Coordinates of C-alpha atoms and ligand atoms in Angstrom, one line a residue:
X1 CA -11.2 -18.4 17.6
X2 CA -8.7 -20.6 19.4
X3 CA -5.3 -19.7 20.7
X4 CA -2.7 -22.3 21.5
X5 CA -0.4 -22.2 24.4
X6 CA 2.3 -21.3 22.0
X7 CA 3.9 -24.6 21.3
X8 CA 6.1 -24.0 18.2
X9 CA 4.5 -27.0 16.5
X10 CA 1.0 -26.1 17.2
X11 CA -1.2 -23.3 15.8
X12 CA -1.9 -19.9 17.1
X13 CA -4.2 -17.2 15.9
X14 CA -2.7 -13.6 15.8
X15 CA -6.1 -12.1 16.4
X16 CA -6.1 -13.6 19.8
X17 CA -3.2 -11.3 20.7
X18 CA -4.5 -7.9 19.6
X19 CA -2.4 -4.8 19.6
X20 CA -2.5 -2.6 22.7
X21 CA -4.5 0.2 21.0
X22 CA -7.6 2.0 22.0
X23 CA -8.5 3.5 18.6
X24 CA -11.6 5.7 19.6
X25 CA -9.8 7.1 22.6
X26 CA -6.3 7.6 21.0
X27 CA -7.0 8.5 17.5
X28 CA -10.3 10.5 17.6
X29 CA -10.2 14.0 19.2
X30 CA -13.5 15.3 20.4
X31 CA -13.7 19.0 19.4
X32 CA -11.4 21.6 18.2
X33 CA -8.9 23.7 20.2
X34 CA -9.7 27.4 20.6
X35 CA -9.7 29.4 17.3
X36 CA -6.4 31.2 18.1
X37 CA -4.6 27.9 18.6
X38 CA -5.5 26.2 15.4
X39 CA -4.8 26.5 11.7
X40 CA -7.8 26.8 9.4
X41 CA -7.7 25.5 5.8
X42 CA -10.4 24.9 3.2
X43 CA -9.8 21.3 2.4
X44 CA -7.4 19.1 4.3
X45 CA -6.0 16.1 2.5
X46 CA -4.3 13.5 4.6
X47 CA -1.7 11.7 2.5
X48 CA 0.3 13.1 -0.4
X49 CA 0.4 9.9 -2.5
X50 CA -1.1 9.4 -5.9
X51 CA -4.7 9.6 -4.7
X52 CA -4.4 12.6 -2.4
X53 CA -2.4 14.6 -4.8
X54 CA -4.8 13.8 -7.7
X55 CA -7.6 15.2 -5.4
X56 CA -5.5 18.4 -4.6
X57 CA -4.7 19.0 -8.3
X58 CA -8.3 18.6 -9.5
X59 CA -9.6 20.8 -6.7
X60 CA -7.2 23.6 -7.6
X61 CA -8.1 23.3 -11.3
X62 CA -11.8 23.8 -10.3
X63 CA -11.0 26.6 -7.9
X64 CA -8.8 28.4 -10.5
X65 CA -12.0 28.9 -12.5
X66 CA -14.0 30.0 -9.4
X67 CA -12.2 32.8 -7.6
X68 CA -15.2 33.5 -5.4
X69 CA -15.1 30.1 -3.8
X70 CA -11.3 30.1 -3.7
X71 CA -11.5 33.2 -1.6
X72 CA -14.2 31.8 0.6
X73 CA -11.9 28.9 1.4
X74 CA -9.4 31.3 3.0
X75 CA -5.7 31.8 2.9
X76 CA -5.0 28.0 2.5
X77 CA -7.7 26.6 0.2
X78 CA -6.1 23.2 -0.1
X79 CA -3.6 21.6 2.3
X80 CA -1.9 18.2 2.0
X81 CA -0.4 16.5 5.0
X82 CA 2.3 14.0 4.1
X83 CA 4.4 12.1 6.7
X84 CA 7.3 11.4 4.4
X85 CA 10.2 13.8 4.0
X86 CA 8.8 14.7 0.6
X87 CA 5.8 13.5 -1.4
X88 CA 6.8 10.1 -3.0
X89 CA 9.0 9.2 -0.1
X90 CA 6.6 6.5 1.2
X91 CA 5.1 5.5 -2.1
X92 CA 5.7 2.2 -3.9
X93 CA 3.9 0.3 -6.6
X94 CA 4.8 -2.3 -9.4
X95 CA 3.9 -0.1 -11.4
X96 CA 2.2 -0.6 -14.7
X97 CA -0.6 1.9 -15.0
X98 CA -3.7 2.2 -17.0
X99 CA -3.2 5.7 -18.5
X100 CA -6.7 7.1 -18.8
X101 CA -7.3 8.8 -15.5
X102 CA -3.8 10.5 -15.4
X103 CA -4.4 11.7 -19.0
X104 CA -7.8 13.1 -17.8
X105 CA -6.2 14.8 -14.8
X106 CA -3.5 16.5 -16.8
X107 CA -4.9 16.7 -20.3
X108 CA -2.2 19.0 -21.6
X109 CA 0.6 16.6 -20.7
X110 CA 1.5 14.0 -23.3
X111 CA 2.9 10.6 -22.5
X112 CA 6.3 11.7 -24.1
X113 CA 6.3 14.5 -21.5
X114 CA 5.5 12.0 -18.7
X115 CA 8.8 10.3 -19.6
X116 CA 10.7 13.6 -19.8
X117 CA 9.4 14.5 -16.4
X118 CA 11.0 11.3 -15.1
X119 CA 7.9 9.4 -13.7
X120 CA 7.1 7.3 -16.8
X121 CA 9.3 4.7 -18.4
X122 CA 7.6 3.5 -21.6
X123 CA 4.5 2.0 -23.1
X124 CA 4.0 -1.7 -22.9
X125 CA 4.2 -3.3 -26.3
X126 CA 5.0 -6.9 -25.6
X127 CA 4.2 -9.1 -22.6
X128 CA 4.5 -12.7 -21.4
X129 CA 3.0 -14.7 -18.6
X130 CA 4.7 -17.8 -17.3
X131 CA 4.0 -20.7 -15.0
X132 CA 7.0 -21.6 -13.0
X133 CA 6.5 -25.3 -11.9
X134 CA 10.0 -25.5 -10.4
X135 CA 13.0 -23.4 -9.6
X136 CA 14.4 -24.2 -13.1
X137 CA 11.4 -24.5 -15.4
X138 CA 9.1 -21.9 -17.0
X139 CA 6.1 -22.5 -19.3
X140 CA 4.7 -19.6 -21.2
X141 CA 0.9 -19.5 -21.1
X142 CA -1.6 -17.4 -23.1
X143 CA -2.0 -14.0 -21.3
X144 CA -5.0 -14.2 -19.0
X145 CA -7.3 -11.2 -19.3
X146 CA -6.2 -9.6 -15.9
X147 CA -2.6 -9.6 -17.1
X148 CA -3.2 -7.9 -20.4
X149 CA -1.2 -4.7 -20.3
X150 CA -0.7 -3.7 -23.9
X151 CA -0.8 0.1 -24.1
X152 CA -0.3 0.7 -20.4
X153 CA 2.6 2.7 -19.1
X154 CA 5.3 1.6 -16.7
X155 CA 5.7 4.3 -14.1
X156 CA 7.2 5.0 -10.6
X157 CA 4.5 6.2 -8.2
X158 CA 7.2 7.7 -6.0
X159 CA 8.4 9.9 -8.9
X160 CA 4.8 10.6 -10.0
X161 CA 3.9 11.8 -6.5
X162 CA 6.8 14.3 -6.6
X163 CA 5.6 15.5 -10.0
X164 CA 2.0 15.9 -8.6
X165 CA 3.4 17.7 -5.6
X166 CA 5.1 20.2 -7.8
X167 CA 1.9 20.7 -9.9
X168 CA -0.2 21.2 -6.8
X169 CA 2.2 23.6 -5.2
X170 CA 2.4 25.7 -8.4
X171 CA -1.4 25.8 -8.4
X172 CA -1.5 27.1 -4.8
X173 CA -1.6 24.0 -2.5
X174 CA 0.0 24.1 0.8
X175 CA 1.9 20.9 1.2
X176 CA 3.0 20.0 4.7
X177 CA 5.6 17.3 4.3
X178 CA 7.2 15.6 7.4
X179 CA 3.8 16.0 9.0
X180 CA 1.8 13.1 10.3
X181 CA -1.9 13.4 10.9
X182 CA -2.4 11.6 14.2
X183 CA -6.0 12.2 15.2
X184 CA -9.2 12.8 13.3
X185 CA -11.2 15.7 15.0
X186 CA -15.0 15.1 15.3
X187 CA -17.4 17.7 16.5
X188 CA -21.2 17.5 16.5
X189 CA -21.1 14.1 14.6
X190 CA -18.9 15.3 11.8
X191 CA -15.3 15.4 10.8
X192 CA -14.0 19.0 11.2
X193 CA -10.3 18.4 10.6
X194 CA -7.3 16.5 11.8
X195 CA -4.5 17.0 14.3
X196 CA -0.9 16.9 13.3
X197 CA 1.5 14.9 15.4
X198 CA 4.0 16.2 17.9
X199 CA 7.7 16.3 16.9
X200 CA 10.7 15.9 19.0
X201 CA 9.6 13.4 21.6
X202 CA 12.0 10.8 23.1
X203 CA 11.7 7.0 23.4
X204 CA 9.3 7.2 26.3
X205 CA 7.3 10.1 24.9
X206 CA 9.2 12.7 26.9
X207 CA 9.6 16.1 25.1
X208 CA 13.2 16.7 23.9
X209 CA 14.9 20.0 23.4
X210 CA 13.5 20.4 19.9
X211 CA 9.9 19.5 20.9
X212 CA 7.1 21.0 18.8
X213 CA 3.5 20.2 19.7
X214 CA 1.0 19.2 17.0
X215 CA -1.8 21.5 15.9
X216 CA -5.4 21.2 15.1
X217 CA -6.1 21.7 11.4
X218 CA -9.7 22.8 11.0
X219 CA -11.1 22.1 7.5
X220 CA -14.4 22.5 5.7
X221 CA -13.8 19.1 4.1
X222 CA -11.3 16.4 4.9
X223 CA -10.0 13.7 2.5
X224 CA -8.5 10.5 3.9
X225 CA -5.9 9.5 1.3
X226 CA -3.6 7.5 3.6
X227 CA -3.1 4.5 1.4
X228 CA -3.5 1.0 2.5
X229 CA -5.8 1.1 5.5
X230 CA -4.6 4.3 7.1
X231 CA -4.3 5.2 10.7
X232 CA -7.0 7.9 10.7
X233 CA -9.1 6.1 8.0
X234 CA -9.4 3.1 10.3
X235 CA -10.4 5.4 13.2
X236 CA -13.0 7.1 11.0
X237 CA -14.4 3.8 9.7
X238 CA -14.9 2.7 13.2
X239 CA -16.3 6.1 14.4
X240 CA -18.9 6.3 11.6
X241 CA -19.5 2.5 11.2
X242 CA -18.4 2.7 7.6
X243 CA -17.6 -1.0 7.3
X244 CA -21.0 -2.1 8.5
X245 CA -22.3 -4.9 6.4
X246 CA -19.1 -5.1 4.3
X247 CA -16.6 -8.0 4.1
X248 CA -13.5 -7.6 6.3
X249 CA -10.5 -6.0 4.6
X250 CA -7.6 -8.4 3.7
X251 CA -4.1 -7.6 2.6
X252 CA -1.2 -8.5 0.4
X253 CA 2.4 -7.6 0.8
X254 CA 4.7 -6.7 -2.0
X255 CA 8.5 -6.4 -2.0
X256 CA 10.1 -4.6 -4.9
X257 CA 13.6 -4.0 -6.3
X258 CA 14.7 -1.8 -9.1
X259 CA 17.7 -2.9 -11.1
X260 CA 19.9 -1.2 -13.6
X261 CA 20.5 -3.8 -16.2
X262 CA 23.0 -4.2 -19.0
X263 CA 20.5 -5.2 -21.6
X264 CA 17.0 -3.7 -22.2
X265 CA 14.2 -6.0 -21.3
X266 CA 11.8 -6.1 -24.3
X267 CA 8.6 -7.2 -22.6
X268 CA 6.6 -7.0 -19.4
X269 CA 6.6 -10.3 -17.5
X270 CA 4.3 -11.9 -14.9
X271 CA 4.8 -15.3 -13.3
X272 CA 1.9 -17.0 -11.5
X273 CA 3.7 -19.8 -9.7
X274 CA 3.3 -22.3 -8.3
X275 CA 7.1 -22.1 -7.4
X276 CA 8.4 -20.6 -5.2
X277 CA 5.3 -20.5 -3.0
X278 CA 3.6 -23.6 -1.4
X279 CA 0.1 -23.7 -2.8
X280 CA -1.4 -26.4 -0.7
X281 CA -4.4 -25.3 1.5
X282 CA -2.2 -26.2 4.5
X283 CA 0.3 -23.5 3.6
X284 CA -2.2 -21.2 2.0
X285 CA 0.3 -19.2 0.1
X286 CA -0.9 -17.3 -3.0
X287 CA 1.7 -15.2 -4.7
X288 CA 2.9 -13.8 -8.0
X289 CA 5.6 -11.8 -9.5
X290 CA 6.2 -9.0 -11.9
X291 CA 9.2 -7.9 -14.0
X292 CA 8.6 -4.6 -15.8
X293 CA 11.0 -2.9 -18.3
X294 CA 11.9 0.7 -17.6
X295 CA 13.7 3.0 -19.9
X296 CA 14.9 6.2 -18.2
X297 CA 14.8 8.7 -21.0
X298 CA 16.7 11.3 -19.0
X299 CA 19.7 9.1 -18.3
X300 CA 19.4 6.5 -21.0
X301 CA 19.6 3.8 -18.4
X302 CA 17.8 0.5 -18.8
X303 CA 16.1 -0.5 -15.6
X304 CA 13.7 -3.2 -14.5
X305 CA 11.1 -3.2 -11.7
X306 CA 10.9 -6.7 -10.2
X307 CA 8.7 -7.7 -7.3
X308 CA 6.9 -10.4 -5.4
X309 CA 3.4 -10.1 -4.0
X310 CA 2.0 -12.5 -1.4
X311 CA -1.5 -12.6 0.0
X312 CA -1.4 -12.3 3.8
X313 CA -3.9 -15.1 4.3
X314 CA -1.1 -17.7 4.5
X315 CA -0.6 -20.1 7.4
X316 CA 3.1 -20.9 7.5
X317 CA 4.7 -18.4 9.9
X318 CA 8.0 -18.6 8.1
X319 CA 6.6 -17.0 4.9
X320 CA 8.8 -14.1 4.1
X321 CA 8.0 -12.0 1.0
X322 CA 11.4 -10.4 1.1
X323 CA 13.2 -13.8 1.0
X324 CA 10.7 -15.2 -1.6
X325 CA 11.8 -12.4 -3.9
X326 CA 15.5 -13.3 -3.3
X327 CA 14.7 -16.9 -4.1
X328 CA 12.7 -16.0 -7.2
X329 CA 15.7 -14.1 -8.5
X330 CA 17.6 -17.4 -8.7
X331 CA 15.2 -18.7 -11.4
X332 CA 17.0 -18.8 -14.8
X333 CA 14.2 -16.7 -16.3
X334 CA 15.2 -13.9 -13.9
X335 CA 18.9 -14.4 -13.8
X336 CA 19.0 -13.9 -17.6
X337 CA 17.5 -10.5 -17.1
X338 CA 19.4 -9.2 -14.0
X339 CA 22.8 -10.8 -14.3
X340 CA 25.5 -8.2 -14.7
X341 CA 23.2 -5.5 -13.4
X342 CA 23.0 -3.6 -10.1
X343 CA 20.2 -3.2 -7.6
X344 CA 19.5 0.5 -7.3
X345 CA 16.3 0.6 -5.1
X346 CA 14.3 -1.6 -2.8
X347 CA 11.0 -1.2 -0.9
X348 CA 8.0 -2.9 0.5
X349 CA 4.4 -2.0 0.9
X350 CA 1.1 -3.7 1.6
X351 CA -2.0 -3.3 -0.5
X352 CA -5.7 -3.8 0.3
X353 CA -6.8 -7.1 -1.3
X354 CA -10.5 -7.4 -0.5
X355 CA -11.7 -5.5 -3.5
X356 CA -15.3 -4.4 -4.0
X357 CA -17.0 -6.2 -1.1
X358 CA -14.5 -5.0 1.4
X359 CA -14.7 -1.3 0.5
X360 CA -16.0 0.8 3.3
X361 CA -18.7 3.4 2.8
X362 CA -16.6 6.2 1.2
X363 CA -18.1 9.3 2.8
X364 CA -19.1 10.5 6.2
X365 CA -20.2 13.9 7.4
X366 CA -17.4 16.3 6.5
X367 CA -15.0 13.8 4.9
X368 CA -14.4 11.2 2.2
X369 CA -12.0 8.4 1.6
X370 CA -10.0 8.0 -1.6
X371 CA -7.6 5.5 -3.2
X372 CA -6.1 2.5 -1.3
X373 CA -7.5 3.9 1.9
X374 CA -10.9 3.0 0.4
X375 CA -9.7 -0.4 -0.8
X376 CA -9.8 0.5 -4.5
X377 CA -7.5 -2.1 -5.9
X378 CA -8.1 -5.0 -8.3
X379 CA -5.6 -7.5 -6.9
X380 CA -6.2 -10.1 -9.6
X381 CA -4.8 -7.6 -12.2
X382 CA -2.6 -5.8 -9.6
X383 CA -4.0 -2.5 -10.5
X384 CA -4.8 0.4 -8.2
X385 CA -2.9 3.5 -9.5
X386 CA -5.6 4.5 -12.1
X387 CA -8.4 3.9 -9.5
X388 CA -6.5 6.2 -7.0
X389 CA -6.3 9.0 -9.5
X390 CA -9.9 8.6 -10.6
X391 CA -11.1 8.5 -7.0
X392 CA -9.1 11.6 -6.1
X393 CA -10.5 13.4 -9.0
X394 CA -14.1 12.4 -8.3
X395 CA -13.7 13.3 -4.6
X396 CA -12.4 16.8 -5.6
X397 CA -15.4 17.3 -7.9
X398 CA -17.9 16.2 -5.2
X399 CA -16.2 18.4 -2.6
X400 CA -16.2 21.4 -4.9
X401 CA -19.9 21.0 -5.6
X402 CA -20.6 20.5 -1.9
X403 CA -18.6 23.6 -0.8
X404 CA -20.1 25.7 -3.5
X405 CA -23.6 24.9 -2.2
X406 CA -22.5 25.4 1.4
X407 CA -22.9 21.7 2.3
X408 CA -20.8 19.4 4.5
X409 CA -22.0 16.1 3.1
X410 CA -20.1 14.9 0.1
X411 CA -22.1 11.7 -0.4
X412 CA -22.4 12.4 -4.1
X413 CA -18.8 11.2 -4.3
X414 CA -19.9 7.6 -3.4
X415 CA -22.5 7.6 -6.2
X416 CA -19.9 9.0 -8.6
X417 CA -17.5 6.2 -7.8
X418 CA -20.2 3.6 -8.2
X419 CA -21.1 4.9 -11.7
X420 CA -17.5 5.4 -12.7
X421 CA -15.2 3.1 -14.6
X422 CA -13.5 2.4 -11.2
X423 CA -16.8 1.3 -9.7
X424 CA -17.6 -0.8 -12.7
X425 CA -14.1 -2.4 -13.0
X426 CA -14.0 -3.3 -9.3
X427 CA -17.6 -4.7 -9.4
X428 CA -16.6 -6.9 -12.3
X429 CA -13.8 -8.5 -10.3
X430 CA -15.6 -8.6 -7.0
X431 CA -15.4 -12.4 -6.6
X432 CA -12.1 -13.1 -8.4
X433 CA -9.7 -13.4 -5.6
X434 CA -11.6 -15.0 -2.7
X435 CA -11.6 -18.6 -4.1
X436 CA -7.8 -18.8 -3.5
X437 CA -8.6 -18.9 0.2
X438 CA -9.5 -22.6 -0.4
X439 CA -6.0 -23.2 -1.7
X440 CA -4.5 -22.5 -5.1
X441 CA -5.6 -25.8 -6.7
X442 CA -9.1 -25.9 -5.4
X443 CA -9.7 -22.2 -5.8
X444 CA -8.0 -21.8 -9.3
X445 CA -11.0 -23.1 -11.4
X446 CA -13.4 -20.7 -9.6
X447 CA -11.0 -17.8 -10.2
X448 CA -10.9 -18.7 -13.9
X449 CA -14.7 -18.9 -14.0
X450 CA -15.0 -15.4 -12.4
X451 CA -12.6 -14.0 -15.0
X452 CA -14.1 -15.8 -18.0
X453 CA -17.7 -14.8 -17.1
X454 CA -16.5 -11.2 -16.5
X455 CA -17.8 -11.4 -12.9
X456 CA -21.2 -13.1 -13.6
X457 CA -20.1 -16.3 -12.0
X458 CA -19.8 -17.5 -9.2
X459 CA -23.0 -15.6 -8.2
X460 CA -23.6 -13.7 -5.0
X461 CA -21.0 -12.3 -2.6
X462 CA -18.0 -14.4 -1.8
X463 CA -16.8 -14.1 1.8
X464 CA -13.4 -13.0 3.0
X465 CA -11.8 -14.4 6.2
X466 CA -9.7 -12.0 8.2
X467 CA -5.9 -12.5 7.7
X468 CA -5.3 -12.3 11.5
X469 CA -7.7 -15.1 12.1
X470 CA -5.7 -17.7 10.2
X471 CA -4.1 -20.2 12.6
X472 CA -0.4 -20.0 12.1
X473 CA 2.1 -22.9 12.4
X474 CA 5.9 -22.9 12.1
X475 CA 6.4 -24.6 8.7
X476 CA 9.4 -25.1 6.5
X477 CA 9.1 -22.4 3.8
X478 CA 12.1 -20.8 5.4
X479 CA 14.3 -23.8 4.4
X480 CA 14.1 -22.6 0.8
X481 CA 15.5 -19.1 1.2
X482 CA 18.9 -18.5 -0.3
X483 CA 21.9 -17.3 1.8
X484 CA 22.3 -13.6 0.7
X485 CA 25.5 -13.0 -1.2
X486 CA 25.3 -9.1 -0.9
X487 CA 25.6 -8.7 -4.7
X488 CA 22.7 -10.6 -6.3
X489 CA 20.7 -11.7 -3.2
X490 CA 20.4 -9.5 -0.1
X491 CA 19.4 -9.7 3.5
X492 CA 16.7 -7.5 5.0
X493 CA 19.0 -4.9 6.7
X494 CA 20.9 -4.1 3.5
X495 CA 17.6 -3.7 1.7
X496 CA 16.4 -1.3 4.4
X497 CA 19.7 0.6 4.1
X498 CA 19.2 1.6 0.5
X499 CA 15.7 3.1 1.2
X500 CA 17.4 6.0 2.8
X501 CA 15.4 5.2 6.0
X502 CA 15.9 8.0 8.5
X503 CA 14.0 7.1 11.6
X504 CA 15.6 8.7 14.7
X505 CA 17.1 6.1 17.0
X506 CA 15.4 7.8 20.0
X507 CA 12.0 8.3 18.4
X508 CA 9.0 6.9 20.2
X509 CA 7.9 3.4 19.1
X510 CA 5.1 3.6 16.5
X511 CA 4.6 -0.2 16.2
X512 CA 2.0 -1.6 18.6
X513 CA 2.2 -5.3 19.2
X514 CA 2.0 -7.5 22.3
X515 CA 5.5 -8.4 23.3
X516 CA 4.9 -11.8 24.9
X517 CA 3.1 -14.1 22.5
X518 CA 3.1 -17.7 21.3
X519 CA 6.1 -18.6 19.2
X520 CA 3.9 -19.1 16.1
X521 CA 2.8 -15.5 16.3
X522 CA 6.3 -14.1 17.0
X523 CA 7.7 -16.2 14.1
X524 CA 5.0 -14.8 11.8
X525 CA 6.0 -11.2 12.5
X526 CA 9.7 -12.0 12.3
X527 CA 9.5 -13.6 8.9
X528 CA 6.8 -11.4 7.4
X529 CA 8.4 -8.1 8.2
X530 CA 10.5 -7.1 5.2
X531 CA 12.5 -4.7 7.3
X532 CA 13.6 -7.1 10.0
X533 CA 11.9 -5.2 12.8
X534 CA 10.9 -8.2 15.0
X535 CA 13.4 -10.5 16.7
X536 CA 13.0 -13.4 19.0
X537 CA 15.8 -13.7 21.6
X538 CA 18.1 -16.6 20.9
X539 CA 17.6 -18.1 24.3
X540 CA 13.7 -18.0 24.0
X541 CA 12.0 -21.3 24.7
X542 CA 11.1 -23.6 21.8
X543 CA 7.6 -24.0 23.1
X544 CA 5.3 -21.7 25.0
X545 CA 5.2 -17.9 24.8
X546 CA 8.3 -16.0 23.8
X547 CA 9.4 -12.3 24.1
X548 CA 9.4 -10.2 20.9
X549 CA 12.0 -7.5 20.4
X550 CA 10.8 -4.6 18.2
X551 CA 13.5 -2.8 16.3
X552 CA 11.0 -0.2 15.2
X553 CA 13.6 2.3 13.7
X554 CA 14.1 -0.2 10.8
X555 CA 10.4 0.0 9.9
X556 CA 9.7 1.0 6.3
X557 CA 6.0 1.6 7.1
X558 CA 4.8 -1.1 4.8
X559 CA 1.7 -1.6 6.9
X560 CA 1.6 -5.4 6.8
X561 CA 1.8 -5.9 10.6
X562 CA -1.8 -4.5 10.8
X563 CA -3.0 -7.6 8.9
X564 CA -1.4 -10.1 11.2
X565 CA -2.2 -9.0 14.7
X566 CA -0.3 -5.7 15.3
X567 CA -0.7 -2.1 14.4
X568 CA 1.3 0.4 12.5
X569 CA 0.5 3.8 13.9
X570 CA 1.8 7.1 12.4
X571 CA 5.5 7.8 13.3
X572 CA 6.9 11.2 13.7
X573 CA 6.7 13.2 10.5
X574 CA 9.9 12.8 8.3
X575 CA 10.7 9.3 9.7
X576 CA 10.8 6.2 7.5
X577 CA 12.1 5.6 4.0
X578 CA 12.8 8.1 1.2
X579 CA 11.9 6.2 -1.9
X580 CA 12.9 7.7 -5.2
X581 CA 11.9 5.4 -8.0
X582 CA 9.7 2.7 -6.5
Ligands
FAD1 C1 3.7 -4.1 -4.2 C2 2.6 -3.4 -5.0 C3 2.6 -3.5 -6.4 C4 1.6 -2.8 -7.0 N1 1.6 -2.8 -8.4 C5 0.7 -2.1 -9.1 C6 0.7 -2.0 -10.5 O1 1.6 -2.5 -11.1 N2 -0.2 -1.2 -11.1 C7 -1.2 -0.5 -10.4 O2 -2.0 0.1 -11.1 N3 -1.3 -0.6 -9.1 C8 -0.4 -1.4 -8.4 N4 -0.4 -1.4 -7.0 C9 -1.4 -0.6 -6.3 C10 -1.1 0.9 -6.3 O3 0.3 1.0 -6.1 C11 -1.8 1.6 -5.2 O4 -3.2 1.4 -5.5 C12 -1.6 3.1 -5.2 O5 -0.2 3.4 -5.4 C13 -2.1 3.7 -3.9 O6 -2.0 5.1 -3.9 P1 -2.6 5.9 -2.7 O7 -2.3 7.3 -3.0 O8 -4.0 5.5 -2.4 O9 -1.8 5.4 -1.4 P2 -0.3 5.6 -1.1 O10 0.6 5.5 -2.3 O11 0.0 4.6 0.0 O12 -0.2 7.0 -0.5 C14 -0.6 7.4 0.8 C15 0.2 8.5 1.3 O13 -0.3 8.9 2.6 C16 0.7 9.2 3.5 N5 0.1 9.0 4.8 C17 -0.5 7.9 5.3 N6 -1.0 8.1 6.5 C18 -0.7 9.4 6.8 C19 -1.0 10.2 7.9 N7 -1.7 9.8 8.9 N8 -0.5 11.5 7.9 C20 0.3 12.0 6.9 N9 0.5 11.2 5.8 C21 0.0 10.0 5.7 C22 1.7 8.1 3.1 O14 3.0 8.4 3.6 C23 1.7 8.1 1.6 O15 2.5 9.0 1.0 C24 0.6 -2.0 -6.3 C25 0.7 -1.9 -4.9 C26 1.7 -2.6 -4.3 C27 1.8 -2.4 -2.8
SF4_2 S1 7.3 -3.2 11.3 FE1 7.1 -1.8 9.6 S2 8.1 -2.7 7.9 FE2 7.8 -4.3 9.4 S3 5.8 -5.3 8.8 FE3 5.4 -3.7 10.3 S4 4.9 -1.9 9.1 FE4 6.0 -3.3 7.8

């Protein structure tokens, strides 16, 4: 791995400037506090997103039929720790969902009822996929298999999480919102719970007047459902060598807007480029877009979900998914849909892109990993929601069986995943995305081969290169971005504003990066961050290392920085965005 001296025209590798983090020391606690200082629960679920709440709901369904075990689990049989103000506050997805796993989880709830509950917005009846060779032209192509969505449902994962929270609470779950889990507790080689974070610390970590220390939460089983490469999941993977022999995880970053539109959109749309990304191997940009129709049955509003996803393997430091989305909205295809409408929501989030070969081992003594935290996303199809629900449900079933038999190993969950539709689907697309690392044009035919052969070709295991090992240069993608007009196209800060972001100005910094790095690395962070967190001082030298200013209170916790040389750690519970319909 090489690192340049930081000349803005050279190349620099973010991995050569690792974040100042000592994961085993900071994020793993050895042993529990004394019994009278801790909270004891049956099952602790870290993360109240789609996957974690599916696990909670399924567990409570099983426990409802087994009062003896319910009683053995104590006063709090199932606890969910969620760092957002409310479940759903930090969740974002496209989101067109394969309906099966949600139907299985709540068999008595019809799709009409999903829409009445306000988390579903209609079944996909028509769809179209376009090439966009230029900023003006579109060419419709036959729908490639990964983009076939007929019969799927457009939803909001944020609204779905709020619904799942309600269901879980009604069934007896204890949901601790505004609570970050900051350490995994390991005793005698097994996970025995997690520690919740302190509240009320100042900028330098000093306790303020309203200081509340965190607490050990002891659990018979722990579920890591933190989403895209979570804080504790990462620590647990390292502690138990769960990524041994796997490919490295890679990431994508998506930026989404929801618009209220004057005319209903009659079909679901995907575009696969090449415009507006630069597809040559030198730039390494791979990206795609979605536009999904949403009918809000409760208000009668016509909405659309629109978004841009970019693989974080790119090399041009000036790649900005936020600004690429603004640029994409200028294409006539999009203008026709959004013009006359109003942006009602915005958000950004990273997703794990490595697929099957990058999935860690999913269980360890005392704990399991579900959903995005376990890398269960098919990025070629942009589908993860149904895998999250399925994995949460299978984890609940394995934990239930284990607890009933007095065991602390939940390894049967891993086999259940392997044998499930989730395991099979992810295996089938195991080599579908890696060829794009060679560039869109060179890799495209191999991707098509992988899709056409349903995973049989190319044979073997295709490798992934770590995102943070890509040498970055300061290119000219930035020259394409439109000047925001505040009505149709927006800057990053006005986007963050509408997320309801409520991070305290005097909260401790939860973003770990080196603050004196080559210009190429600093520019990478500045452009990539959808929330405008990183700044380079105006008087910084054009060449050589530069200082980085970190405006961490803008952070929407998308997680992308972890892919490109920094680290998102858990902020104080309750901080960050409050997404409603993303
Ligand atoms: C831009 C984008 C578009 C997508 N489009 C689609 C699509 O159209 N269809 C589809 O099927 N899939 C799509 N996906 C994938 C899908 O959204 C995800 O697979 C799924 O939502 C992940 O759910 P999850 O519960 O695993 O994680 P998350 O939704 O990330 O939930 C994790 C939760 O854990 C909480 N948390 C994390 N760490 C802690 C901690 N230490 N303490 C307390 N709480 C914590 C977080 O606040 C969050 O609420 C998309 C993803 C993205 C990012
Ligand atoms: S600072 Fe926050 S919003 Fe910006 S890239 Fe990092 S995690 Fe995402």
